[in-house]
PDB file of C-alpha atoms in Angstrom:
ATOM      1  CA  MET D 884     -15.845  56.569 -29.709  1.00  0.00           C
ATOM      2  CA  LYS D 885     -16.218  59.085 -32.487  1.00  0.00           C
ATOM      3  CA  LYS D 886     -12.854  58.080 -33.940  1.00  0.00           C
ATOM      4  CA  ARG D 887     -13.768  54.394 -33.972  1.00  0.00           C
ATOM      5  CA  SER D 888     -17.103  55.016 -35.701  1.00  0.00           C
ATOM      6  CA  HIS D 889     -15.240  57.184 -38.197  1.00  0.00           C
ATOM      7  CA  ILE D 890     -12.840  54.317 -38.954  1.00  0.00           C
ATOM      8  CA  PHE D 891     -15.686  51.827 -39.476  1.00  0.00           C
ATOM      9  CA  ALA D 892     -17.502  54.336 -41.637  1.00  0.00           C
ATOM     10  CA  SER D 893     -14.373  54.777 -43.767  1.00  0.00           C
ATOM     11  CA  ILE D 894     -13.997  50.994 -44.084  1.00  0.00           C
ATOM     12  CA  ARG D 895     -17.644  50.632 -45.095  1.00  0.00           C
ATOM     13  CA  GLU D 896     -17.296  53.395 -47.636  1.00  0.00           C
ATOM     14  CA  THR D 897     -14.063  51.925 -49.017  1.00  0.00           C
ATOM     15  CA  PHE D 898     -15.667  48.451 -49.303  1.00  0.00           C
ATOM     16  CA  SER D 899     -18.809  49.808 -50.984  1.00  0.00           C
ATOM     17  CA  ARG D 900     -16.725  51.766 -53.512  1.00  0.00           C
ATOM     18  CA  ARG D 901     -14.068  49.084 -54.032  1.00  0.00           C
ATOM     19  CA  ARG D 902     -14.816  48.990 -57.763  1.00  0.00           C
ATOM     20  CA  GLU D 903     -13.932  52.639 -58.159  1.00  0.00           C
ATOM     21  CA  PRO D 904     -10.304  53.302 -59.193  1.00  0.00           C
ATOM     22  CA  GLY D 905      -9.669  55.713 -56.337  1.00  0.00           C
ATOM     23  CA  TYR D 906     -10.782  53.280 -53.697  1.00  0.00           C
ATOM     24  CA  MET D 907      -9.549  50.049 -55.278  1.00  0.00           C
ATOM     25  CA  ASN D 908      -5.947  50.798 -54.392  1.00  0.00           C
ATOM     26  CA  MET D 909      -6.873  51.706 -50.824  1.00  0.00           C
ATOM     27  CA  PHE D 910      -9.065  48.566 -50.488  1.00  0.00           C
ATOM     28  CA  ALA D 911      -6.215  46.374 -51.769  1.00  0.00           C
ATOM     29  CA  ASP D 912      -3.831  47.952 -49.254  1.00  0.00           C
ATOM     30  CA  VAL D 913      -6.247  47.406 -46.370  1.00  0.00           C
ATOM     31  CA  PHE D 914      -6.945  43.841 -47.498  1.00  0.00           C
ATOM     32  CA  TRP D 915      -3.229  43.121 -47.794  1.00  0.00           C
ATOM     33  CA  ASP D 916      -2.511  44.645 -44.376  1.00  0.00           C
ATOM     34  CA  ALA D 917      -5.292  42.559 -42.835  1.00  0.00           C
ATOM     35  CA  LEU D 918      -3.873  39.428 -44.401  1.00  0.00           C
ATOM     36  CA  LEU D 919      -0.410  40.295 -43.118  1.00  0.00           C
ATOM     37  CA  LEU D 920      -1.769  40.989 -39.656  1.00  0.00           C
ATOM     38  CA  LEU D 921      -3.670  37.694 -39.656  1.00  0.00           C
ATOM     39  CA  GLY D 922      -0.541  35.859 -40.802  1.00  0.00           C
ATOM     40  CA  ILE D 923       1.562  37.486 -38.099  1.00  0.00           C
ATOM     41  CA  VAL D 924      -1.017  36.578 -35.442  1.00  0.00           C
ATOM     42  CA  VAL D 925      -1.129  32.963 -36.650  1.00  0.00           C
ATOM     43  CA  VAL D 926       2.661  32.711 -36.702  1.00  0.00           C
ATOM     44  CA  LEU D 927       2.917  34.235 -33.217  1.00  0.00           C
ATOM     45  CA  CYS D 928       0.287  31.839 -31.895  1.00  0.00           C
ATOM     46  CA  ALA D 929       2.162  28.937 -33.480  1.00  0.00           C
ATOM     47  CA  TRP D 930       5.370  30.112 -31.798  1.00  0.00           C
ATOM     48  CA  VAL D 931       3.710  30.391 -28.405  1.00  0.00           C
ATOM     49  CA  VAL D 932       1.967  27.019 -28.623  1.00  0.00           C
ATOM     50  CA  GLY D 933       5.073  25.329 -30.007  1.00  0.00           C
ATOM     51  CA  GLY D 934       7.252  26.852 -27.299  1.00  0.00           C
ATOM     52  CA  MET D 935       4.881  25.724 -24.582  1.00  0.00           C
ATOM     53  CA  GLU D 936       4.774  22.190 -25.980  1.00  0.00           C
ATOM     54  CA  PHE D 937       8.562  22.155 -26.278  1.00  0.00           C
ATOM     55  CA  LEU D 938       8.965  23.313 -22.678  1.00  0.00           C
ATOM     56  CA  SER D 939       6.486  20.717 -21.422  1.00  0.00           C
ATOM     57  CA  VAL D 940       8.415  17.965 -23.224  1.00  0.00           C
ATOM     58  CA  LEU D 941      11.675  19.266 -21.723  1.00  0.00           C
ATOM     59  CA  ASN D 942      10.085  19.242 -18.258  1.00  0.00           C
ATOM     60  CA  GLU D 943       8.897  15.674 -18.734  1.00  0.00           C
ATOM     61  CA  LEU D 944      12.360  14.598 -19.810  1.00  0.00           C
ATOM     62  CA  ASN D 945      13.976  16.359 -16.850  1.00  0.00           C
ATOM     63  CA  GLN D 946      11.555  14.789 -14.386  1.00  0.00           C
ATOM     64  CA  GLY D 947      12.412  11.334 -15.690  1.00  0.00           C
ATOM     65  CA  ALA D 948      10.112   8.337 -15.568  1.00  0.00           C
ATOM     66  CA  PRO D 949       7.074   8.689 -13.318  1.00  0.00           C
ATOM     67  CA  ALA D 950       7.374   6.854 -10.036  1.00  0.00           C
ATOM     68  CA  GLN D 951       5.731   3.485 -10.193  1.00  0.00           C
ATOM     69  CA  GLN D 952       3.243   2.600  -7.533  1.00  0.00           C
ATOM     70  CA  GLU D 953       4.625  -0.223  -5.437  1.00  0.00           C
ATOM     71  CA  VAL D 954       2.367  -3.237  -5.635  1.00  0.00           C
ATOM     72  CA  PRO D 955       2.871  -5.788  -2.872  1.00  0.00           C
ATOM     73  CA  LEU D 956       4.262  -9.090  -4.054  1.00  0.00           C
ATOM     74  CA  PRO D 957       2.010 -12.121  -3.817  1.00  0.00           C
ATOM     75  CA  LEU D 958       4.779 -13.853  -1.851  1.00  0.00           C
ATOM     76  CA  ASN D 959       5.543 -12.236   1.496  1.00  0.00           C
ATOM     77  CA  THR D 960       8.971 -13.484   2.529  1.00  0.00           C
ATOM     78  CA  GLN D 961       8.750 -12.007   6.043  1.00  0.00           C
ATOM     79  CA  GLN D 962       5.449 -13.769   6.639  1.00  0.00           C
ATOM     80  CA  LEU D 963       6.924 -17.011   5.308  1.00  0.00           C
ATOM     81  CA  THR D 964       9.918 -16.680   7.627  1.00  0.00           C
ATOM     82  CA  SER D 965       7.723 -16.041  10.653  1.00  0.00           C
ATOM     83  CA  ILE D 966       5.550 -19.047   9.776  1.00  0.00           C
ATOM     84  CA  LEU D 967       8.630 -21.260   9.489  1.00  0.00           C
ATOM     85  CA  GLU D 968       9.865 -20.028  12.851  1.00  0.00           C
ATOM     86  CA  ALA D 969       6.482 -20.856  14.355  1.00  0.00           C
ATOM     87  CA  ILE D 970       6.630 -24.320  12.782  1.00  0.00           C
ATOM     88  CA  GLN D 971      10.102 -24.876  14.204  1.00  0.00           C
ATOM     89  CA  ALA D 972       8.986 -23.714  17.652  1.00  0.00           C
ATOM     90  CA  ARG D 973       5.980 -26.034  17.463  1.00  0.00           C
ATOM     91  CA  GLN D 974       8.151 -29.016  16.505  1.00  0.00           C
ATOM     92  CA  SER D 975      10.542 -28.224  19.354  1.00  0.00           C
ATOM     93  CA  ALA D 976       7.625 -28.012  21.772  1.00  0.00           C
ATOM     94  CA  PHE D 977       6.344 -31.376  20.529  1.00  0.00           C
ATOM     95  CA  GLN D 978       9.744 -33.032  20.930  1.00  0.00           C
ATOM     96  CA  SER D 979      10.047 -31.531  24.387  1.00  0.00           C
ATOM     97  CA  ALA D 980       6.560 -32.724  25.369  1.00  0.00           C
ATOM     98  CA  VAL D 981       7.295 -36.243  24.153  1.00  0.00           C
ATOM     99  CA  SER D 982      10.732 -36.547  25.693  1.00  0.00           C
ATOM    100  CA  GLN D 983      10.254 -34.826  29.038  1.00  0.00           C
ATOM    101  CA  PRO D 984      10.112 -37.230  32.013  1.00  0.00           C
ATOM    102  CA  ALA D 985       6.879 -37.891  33.861  1.00  0.00           C
ATOM    103  CA  GLN D 986       6.107 -35.396  36.567  1.00  0.00           C
ATOM    104  CA  PRO D 987       4.527 -36.217  39.930  1.00  0.00           C
ATOM    105  CA  ASP D 988       0.870 -35.331  40.357  1.00  0.00           C
ATOM    106  CA  PRO D 989       0.772 -32.776  43.145  1.00  0.00           C
ATOM    107  CA  TYR D 990      -2.056 -30.632  41.718  1.00  0.00           C
ATOM    108  CA  ASP D 991      -4.692 -33.232  40.899  1.00  0.00           C
ATOM    109  CA  PRO D 992      -7.993 -31.280  41.158  1.00  0.00           C
ATOM    110  CA  ALA D 993      -9.851 -34.567  41.682  1.00  0.00           C
ATOM    111  CA  ILE D 994      -9.008 -34.207  45.344  1.00  0.00           C
ATOM    112  CA  SER D 995     -11.691 -31.561  45.694  1.00  0.00           C
ATOM    113  CA  VAL D 996     -14.129 -33.174  43.164  1.00  0.00           C
ATOM    114  CA  PRO D 997     -16.974 -34.938  44.933  1.00  0.00           C
ATOM    115  CA  GLN D 998     -17.058 -38.653  44.088  1.00  0.00           C
ATOM    116  CA  LYS D 999     -20.338 -40.223  43.044  1.00  0.00           C
TER     117      LYS D 999
ATOM    118  CA  MET N1233       1.574  43.422 -68.629  1.00  0.00           C
ATOM    119  CA  LYS N1234      -1.637  43.464 -66.639  1.00  0.00           C
ATOM    120  CA  ASN N1235      -2.305  39.783 -67.452  1.00  0.00           C
ATOM    121  CA  HIS N1236       1.233  38.967 -66.464  1.00  0.00           C
ATOM    122  CA  ILE N1237       0.710  40.553 -63.024  1.00  0.00           C
ATOM    123  CA  VAL N1238      -2.598  38.727 -62.596  1.00  0.00           C
ATOM    124  CA  TYR N1239      -0.918  35.400 -63.387  1.00  0.00           C
ATOM    125  CA  ILE N1240       1.822  36.120 -60.913  1.00  0.00           C
ATOM    126  CA  ALA N1241      -0.805  37.025 -58.311  1.00  0.00           C
ATOM    127  CA  TRP N1242      -2.673  33.759 -58.902  1.00  0.00           C
ATOM    128  CA  ILE N1243       0.538  31.770 -58.699  1.00  0.00           C
ATOM    129  CA  ALA N1244       1.473  33.580 -55.500  1.00  0.00           C
ATOM    130  CA  LEU N1245      -1.977  32.855 -54.069  1.00  0.00           C
ATOM    131  CA  ILE N1246      -1.660  29.167 -54.902  1.00  0.00           C
ATOM    132  CA  ILE N1247       1.810  29.051 -53.398  1.00  0.00           C
ATOM    133  CA  ALA N1248       0.511  30.834 -50.287  1.00  0.00           C
ATOM    134  CA  LEU N1249      -2.376  28.368 -49.956  1.00  0.00           C
ATOM    135  CA  LEU N1250      -0.013  25.444 -50.390  1.00  0.00           C
ATOM    136  CA  ALA N1251       2.301  26.952 -47.772  1.00  0.00           C
ATOM    137  CA  TRP N1252      -0.576  27.274 -45.325  1.00  0.00           C
ATOM    138  CA  CYS N1253      -1.677  23.719 -46.069  1.00  0.00           C
ATOM    139  CA  GLU N1254       1.841  22.557 -45.421  1.00  0.00           C
ATOM    140  CA  ALA N1255       1.945  24.536 -42.176  1.00  0.00           C
ATOM    141  CA  GLY N1256      -1.355  22.960 -41.087  1.00  0.00           C
ATOM    142  CA  TYR N1257      -0.102  19.511 -42.002  1.00  0.00           C
ATOM    143  CA  PHE N1258       3.088  20.204 -40.050  1.00  0.00           C
ATOM    144  CA  VAL N1259       1.050  21.161 -36.964  1.00  0.00           C
ATOM    145  CA  TYR N1260      -1.097  18.044 -37.357  1.00  0.00           C
ATOM    146  CA  ARG N1261       2.009  15.874 -37.687  1.00  0.00           C
ATOM    147  CA  SER N1262       3.599  17.522 -34.666  1.00  0.00           C
ATOM    148  CA  PHE N1263       0.618  16.792 -32.428  1.00  0.00           C
ATOM    149  CA  SER N1264       0.316  13.288 -33.845  1.00  0.00           C
ATOM    150  CA  ARG N1265       3.988  12.583 -33.140  1.00  0.00           C
ATOM    151  CA  GLU N1266       3.596  13.998 -29.658  1.00  0.00           C
ATOM    152  CA  ALA N1267       0.654  11.688 -28.971  1.00  0.00           C
ATOM    153  CA  ASP N1268       2.628   8.720 -30.322  1.00  0.00           C
ATOM    154  CA  ARG N1269       5.601   9.674 -28.169  1.00  0.00           C
ATOM    155  CA  ALA N1270       3.415   9.894 -25.049  1.00  0.00           C
ATOM    156  CA  ALA N1271       1.845   6.516 -25.810  1.00  0.00           C
ATOM    157  CA  ALA N1272       5.253   4.939 -26.412  1.00  0.00           C
ATOM    158  CA  LEU N1273       6.576   6.436 -23.179  1.00  0.00           C
ATOM    159  CA  SER N1274       3.595   5.100 -21.239  1.00  0.00           C
ATOM    160  CA  LEU N1275       4.012   1.656 -22.804  1.00  0.00           C
ATOM    161  CA  LEU N1276       7.721   1.688 -22.013  1.00  0.00           C
ATOM    162  CA  SER N1277       7.022   2.691 -18.431  1.00  0.00           C
ATOM    163  CA  ASP N1278       4.467  -0.101 -18.036  1.00  0.00           C
ATOM    164  CA  THR N1279       6.854  -2.621 -19.558  1.00  0.00           C
ATOM    165  CA  VAL N1280       9.683  -1.564 -17.253  1.00  0.00           C
ATOM    166  CA  ALA N1281       7.381  -1.797 -14.232  1.00  0.00           C
ATOM    167  CA  GLN N1282       6.136  -5.226 -15.284  1.00  0.00           C
ATOM    168  CA  ASN N1283       9.670  -6.502 -15.867  1.00  0.00           C
ATOM    169  CA  HIS N1284      10.741  -5.131 -12.505  1.00  0.00           C
ATOM    170  CA  ARG N1285       7.839  -6.867 -10.798  1.00  0.00           C
ATOM    171  CA  GLU N1286       8.529 -10.162 -12.581  1.00  0.00           C
ATOM    172  CA  ALA N1287      12.179  -9.935 -11.555  1.00  0.00           C
ATOM    173  CA  GLN N1288      11.130  -9.312  -7.951  1.00  0.00           C
ATOM    174  CA  ILE N1289       8.793 -12.316  -8.007  1.00  0.00           C
ATOM    175  CA  GLN N1290      11.420 -14.567  -9.584  1.00  0.00           C
ATOM    176  CA  SER N1291      13.981 -13.430  -7.031  1.00  0.00           C
ATOM    177  CA  ALA N1292      11.563 -14.068  -4.163  1.00  0.00           C
ATOM    178  CA  VAL N1293      10.641 -17.483  -5.565  1.00  0.00           C
ATOM    179  CA  ALA N1294      14.302 -18.456  -6.019  1.00  0.00           C
ATOM    180  CA  SER N1295      15.368 -17.240  -2.584  1.00  0.00           C
ATOM    181  CA  THR N1296      12.517 -18.988  -0.763  1.00  0.00           C
ATOM    182  CA  ALA N1297      12.677 -22.365  -2.490  1.00  0.00           C
ATOM    183  CA  ASP N1298      13.944 -24.173   0.621  1.00  0.00           C
ATOM    184  CA  ASP N1299      11.515 -22.406   2.938  1.00  0.00           C
ATOM    185  CA  ARG N1300       8.596 -23.187   0.670  1.00  0.00           C
ATOM    186  CA  ALA N1301       9.661 -26.836   0.538  1.00  0.00           C
ATOM    187  CA  VAL N1302       9.644 -26.956   4.347  1.00  0.00           C
ATOM    188  CA  LEU N1303       6.218 -25.340   4.426  1.00  0.00           C
ATOM    189  CA  GLN N1304       4.898 -27.739   1.820  1.00  0.00           C
ATOM    190  CA  ALA N1305       6.242 -30.729   3.743  1.00  0.00           C
ATOM    191  CA  PHE N1306       4.639 -29.355   6.929  1.00  0.00           C
ATOM    192  CA  THR N1307       1.226 -28.978   5.333  1.00  0.00           C
ATOM    193  CA  GLN N1308       1.336 -32.296   3.471  1.00  0.00           C
ATOM    194  CA  VAL N1309      -0.162 -34.232   6.331  1.00  0.00           C
ATOM    195  CA  ASP N1310      -0.866 -37.913   5.863  1.00  0.00           C
ATOM    196  CA  PRO N1311      -3.740 -38.795   8.229  1.00  0.00           C
ATOM    197  CA  VAL N1312      -2.474 -42.341   8.774  1.00  0.00           C
ATOM    198  CA  ALA N1313       1.073 -41.173   9.539  1.00  0.00           C
ATOM    199  CA  LEU N1314      -0.279 -38.537  11.918  1.00  0.00           C
ATOM    200  CA  ALA N1315      -2.367 -41.145  13.740  1.00  0.00           C
ATOM    201  CA  SER N1316       0.669 -43.388  14.055  1.00  0.00           C
ATOM    202  CA  LEU N1317       2.718 -40.489  15.399  1.00  0.00           C
ATOM    203  CA  ILE N1318       0.086 -39.650  18.027  1.00  0.00           C
ATOM    204  CA  LYS N1319      -0.165 -43.250  19.162  1.00  0.00           C
ATOM    205  CA  ALA N1320       3.613 -43.631  19.304  1.00  0.00           C
ATOM    206  CA  SER N1321       3.892 -40.394  21.268  1.00  0.00           C
ATOM    207  CA  GLY N1322       1.293 -41.616  23.744  1.00  0.00           C
ATOM    208  CA  THR N1323       3.120 -44.907  24.114  1.00  0.00           C
ATOM    209  CA  SER N1324       6.420 -43.104  24.691  1.00  0.00           C
ATOM    210  CA  ILE N1325       4.978 -41.229  27.688  1.00  0.00           C
ATOM    211  CA  GLY N1326       3.178 -44.294  29.012  1.00  0.00           C
ATOM    212  CA  ASP N1327      -0.382 -43.497  27.940  1.00  0.00           C
ATOM    213  CA  GLU N1328      -2.553 -45.099  25.351  1.00  0.00           C
ATOM    214  CA  ILE N1329      -4.284 -42.637  23.060  1.00  0.00           C
ATOM    215  CA  ASP N1330      -7.301 -43.900  21.163  1.00  0.00           C
ATOM    216  CA  LEU N1331      -8.233 -42.175  17.952  1.00  0.00           C
ATOM    217  CA  GLY N1332     -11.557 -42.197  16.140  1.00  0.00           C
ATOM    218  CA  ASN N1333     -14.379 -40.272  14.496  1.00  0.00           C
ATOM    219  CA  ALA N1334     -12.167 -39.019  11.676  1.00  0.00           C
ATOM    220  CA  VAL N1335     -14.307 -36.983   9.299  1.00  0.00           C
ATOM    221  CA  PRO N1336     -13.421 -34.517   6.541  1.00  0.00           C
ATOM    222  CA  GLN N1337     -14.307 -30.910   7.229  1.00  0.00           C
ATOM    223  CA  PRO N1338     -15.870 -28.576   4.684  1.00  0.00           C
ATOM    224  CA  ARG N1339     -13.326 -26.304   3.079  1.00  0.00           C
ATOM    225  CA  SER N1340     -13.905 -22.604   3.540  1.00  0.00           C
ATOM    226  CA  SER N1341     -13.938 -20.356   0.487  1.00  0.00           C
ATOM    227  CA  LYS N1342     -10.689 -18.617   1.506  1.00  0.00           C
ATOM    228  CA  SER N1343      -8.774 -21.779   2.405  1.00  0.00           C
ATOM    229  CA  VAL N1344      -6.547 -23.596  -0.056  1.00  0.00           C
ATOM    230  CA  LEU N1345      -6.136 -26.571   2.270  1.00  0.00           C
ATOM    231  CA  ASP N1346      -8.444 -29.478   3.005  1.00  0.00           C
ATOM    232  CA  ALA N1347      -9.264 -30.216   6.591  1.00  0.00           C
ATOM    233  CA  PHE N1348     -10.357 -33.177   8.659  1.00  0.00           C
ATOM    234  CA  SER N1349     -11.065 -33.699  12.304  1.00  0.00           C
ATOM    235  CA  PHE N1350     -10.750 -36.646  14.648  1.00  0.00           C
ATOM    236  CA  THR N1351     -11.221 -37.426  18.295  1.00  0.00           C
ATOM    237  CA  ALA N1352      -8.445 -38.501  20.634  1.00  0.00           C
ATOM    238  CA  GLN N1353      -9.245 -40.181  23.905  1.00  0.00           C
ATOM    239  CA  ALA N1354      -7.032 -41.205  26.795  1.00  0.00           C
ATOM    240  CA  GLN N1355      -7.365 -42.256  30.417  1.00  0.00           C
ATOM    241  CA  GLY N1356      -4.881 -41.841  33.213  1.00  0.00           C
ATOM    242  CA  SER N1357      -3.757 -39.611  35.986  1.00  0.00           C
ATOM    243  CA  PHE N1358      -4.313 -35.896  35.782  1.00  0.00           C
ATOM    244  CA  ALA N1359      -0.632 -35.209  35.135  1.00  0.00           C
ATOM    245  CA  SER N1360      -0.321 -37.817  32.400  1.00  0.00           C
ATOM    246  CA  LEU N1361      -3.395 -36.488  30.651  1.00  0.00           C
ATOM    247  CA  MET N1362      -1.922 -32.987  30.794  1.00  0.00           C
ATOM    248  CA  ARG N1363       1.112 -34.358  29.024  1.00  0.00           C
ATOM    249  CA  VAL N1364      -1.126 -36.009  26.449  1.00  0.00           C
ATOM    250  CA  LEU N1365      -2.943 -32.728  25.978  1.00  0.00           C
ATOM    251  CA  ASN N1366       0.355 -30.921  25.615  1.00  0.00           C
ATOM    252  CA  ILE N1367       1.366 -33.380  22.915  1.00  0.00           C
ATOM    253  CA  LEU N1368      -1.926 -32.983  21.090  1.00  0.00           C
ATOM    254  CA  GLU N1369      -1.654 -29.202  21.214  1.00  0.00           C
ATOM    255  CA  THR N1370       1.867 -29.188  19.786  1.00  0.00           C
ATOM    256  CA  LEU N1371       1.493 -31.759  17.032  1.00  0.00           C
ATOM    257  CA  PRO N1372       4.032 -31.126  14.234  1.00  0.00           C
ATOM    258  CA  ALA N1373       1.226 -30.454  11.780  1.00  0.00           C
ATOM    259  CA  PRO N1374      -1.198 -27.610  11.042  1.00  0.00           C
ATOM    260  CA  ALA N1375      -3.592 -28.839  13.692  1.00  0.00           C
ATOM    261  CA  SER N1376      -5.506 -27.238  16.520  1.00  0.00           C
ATOM    262  CA  VAL N1377      -7.549 -28.448  19.440  1.00  0.00           C
ATOM    263  CA  GLN N1378     -11.179 -27.614  18.760  1.00  0.00           C
ATOM    264  CA  ASP N1379     -12.852 -29.095  21.815  1.00  0.00           C
ATOM    265  CA  MET N1380     -11.703 -30.735  25.033  1.00  0.00           C
ATOM    266  CA  ASN N1381     -13.575 -32.676  27.657  1.00  0.00           C
ATOM    267  CA  LEU N1382     -11.877 -33.735  30.901  1.00  0.00           C
ATOM    268  CA  SER N1383     -13.819 -35.773  33.431  1.00  0.00           C
ATOM    269  CA  VAL N1384     -13.202 -37.999  36.412  1.00  0.00           C
ATOM    270  CA  VAL N1385     -13.792 -41.688  35.922  1.00  0.00           C
ATOM    271  CA  PRO N1386     -16.000 -43.040  38.712  1.00  0.00           C
ATOM    272  CA  GLU N1387     -14.007 -45.735  40.377  1.00  0.00           C
ATOM    273  CA  MET N1388     -14.053 -47.627  43.638  1.00  0.00           C
ATOM    274  CA  GLY N1389     -10.853 -47.046  45.535  1.00  0.00           C
ATOM    275  CA  GLY N1390      -7.364 -46.725  44.075  1.00  0.00           C
ATOM    276  CA  PRO N1391      -5.875 -43.617  42.506  1.00  0.00           C
ATOM    277  CA  THR N1392      -8.208 -41.185  40.779  1.00  0.00           C
ATOM    278  CA  LEU N1393      -8.526 -41.759  37.044  1.00  0.00           C
ATOM    279  CA  TRP N1394      -9.330 -39.043  34.523  1.00  0.00           C
ATOM    280  CA  ASN N1395     -10.795 -39.326  31.067  1.00  0.00           C
ATOM    281  CA  LEU N1396      -9.656 -36.921  28.357  1.00  0.00           C
ATOM    282  CA  GLN N1397     -11.497 -36.471  25.089  1.00  0.00           C
ATOM    283  CA  VAL N1398     -10.136 -34.016  22.571  1.00  0.00           C
ATOM    284  CA  GLN N1399     -11.382 -33.066  19.133  1.00  0.00           C
ATOM    285  CA  ILE N1400      -8.607 -31.977  16.811  1.00  0.00           C
ATOM    286  CA  ARG N1401      -8.845 -30.269  13.446  1.00  0.00           C
ATOM    287  CA  VAL N1402      -6.027 -30.784  10.952  1.00  0.00           C
ATOM    288  CA  PHE N1403      -5.359 -28.909   7.716  1.00  0.00           C
ATOM    289  CA  THR N1404      -3.626 -30.715   4.905  1.00  0.00           C
ATOM    290  CA  SER N1405      -2.650 -30.145   1.314  1.00  0.00           C
ATOM    291  CA  SER N1406      -2.937 -33.862   0.633  1.00  0.00           C
ATOM    292  CA  SER N1407      -6.087 -35.174  -0.920  1.00  0.00           C
ATOM    293  CA  ILE N1408      -8.410 -36.647   1.692  1.00  0.00           C
ATOM    294  CA  SER N1409     -11.419 -37.249  -0.524  1.00  0.00           C
ATOM    295  CA  SER N1410     -10.752 -40.952  -0.923  1.00  0.00           C
TER     296      SER N1410
END
């Protein structure tokens, strides 16, 4: 804690006496070092961000196109086929009903219906 | 000498500022290109999906042309032809089927077909009327029996006669407004 306050005190003193020849050189060095440090930090950040973006693009390319959600077609061929089969069965039943010979009438329920 | 160093410092500062501007512009361009690439990829994906779907639909339409023609012929019911068919069917089994009360039915909001209903009436033995009913239930048309009334005809002597009255609803893609 003491060391840090000493550093800030030195910086404040250097900045306040920056016009003096003895401190001007030191202030220029500190300013230049700070600029270098800032530049290095910016370049490092750019590298990190750029690398992450590059890796994300590589991952996207490796994963390929995203899977499309299957949307059902408006025309259901299975349903159409089943309907046609039902139509065919109905036509066969009609032909059978028309062409079958007349049956005797053994189960006429009128036998038990009271006549008026 | 001192002025010379100051000039060099100013030139170096300007070059440094220009370099930083160029770096910022490069970052901006990179993100802009990335956004464009993502948009182009999304558009390409949508286009591929749409083309795939259109190809599926065209394939389904082409492969079901005959089936759809059969279905269209089945639903294209001519009321007069259907009445003739019912009467001829009744005649072929020895019963006379009377038709009447043909009225158009209101179309439901979900239906794409028009509908009409009519009443069929026949008299005969119980077995013959069951055959008539069987015929009416299996008409080769999108029709269904809505109501049925079977009653004994009061008669003096002789075999028992039955009266059959059936209301049938028929769907059709033909126009029945006229």
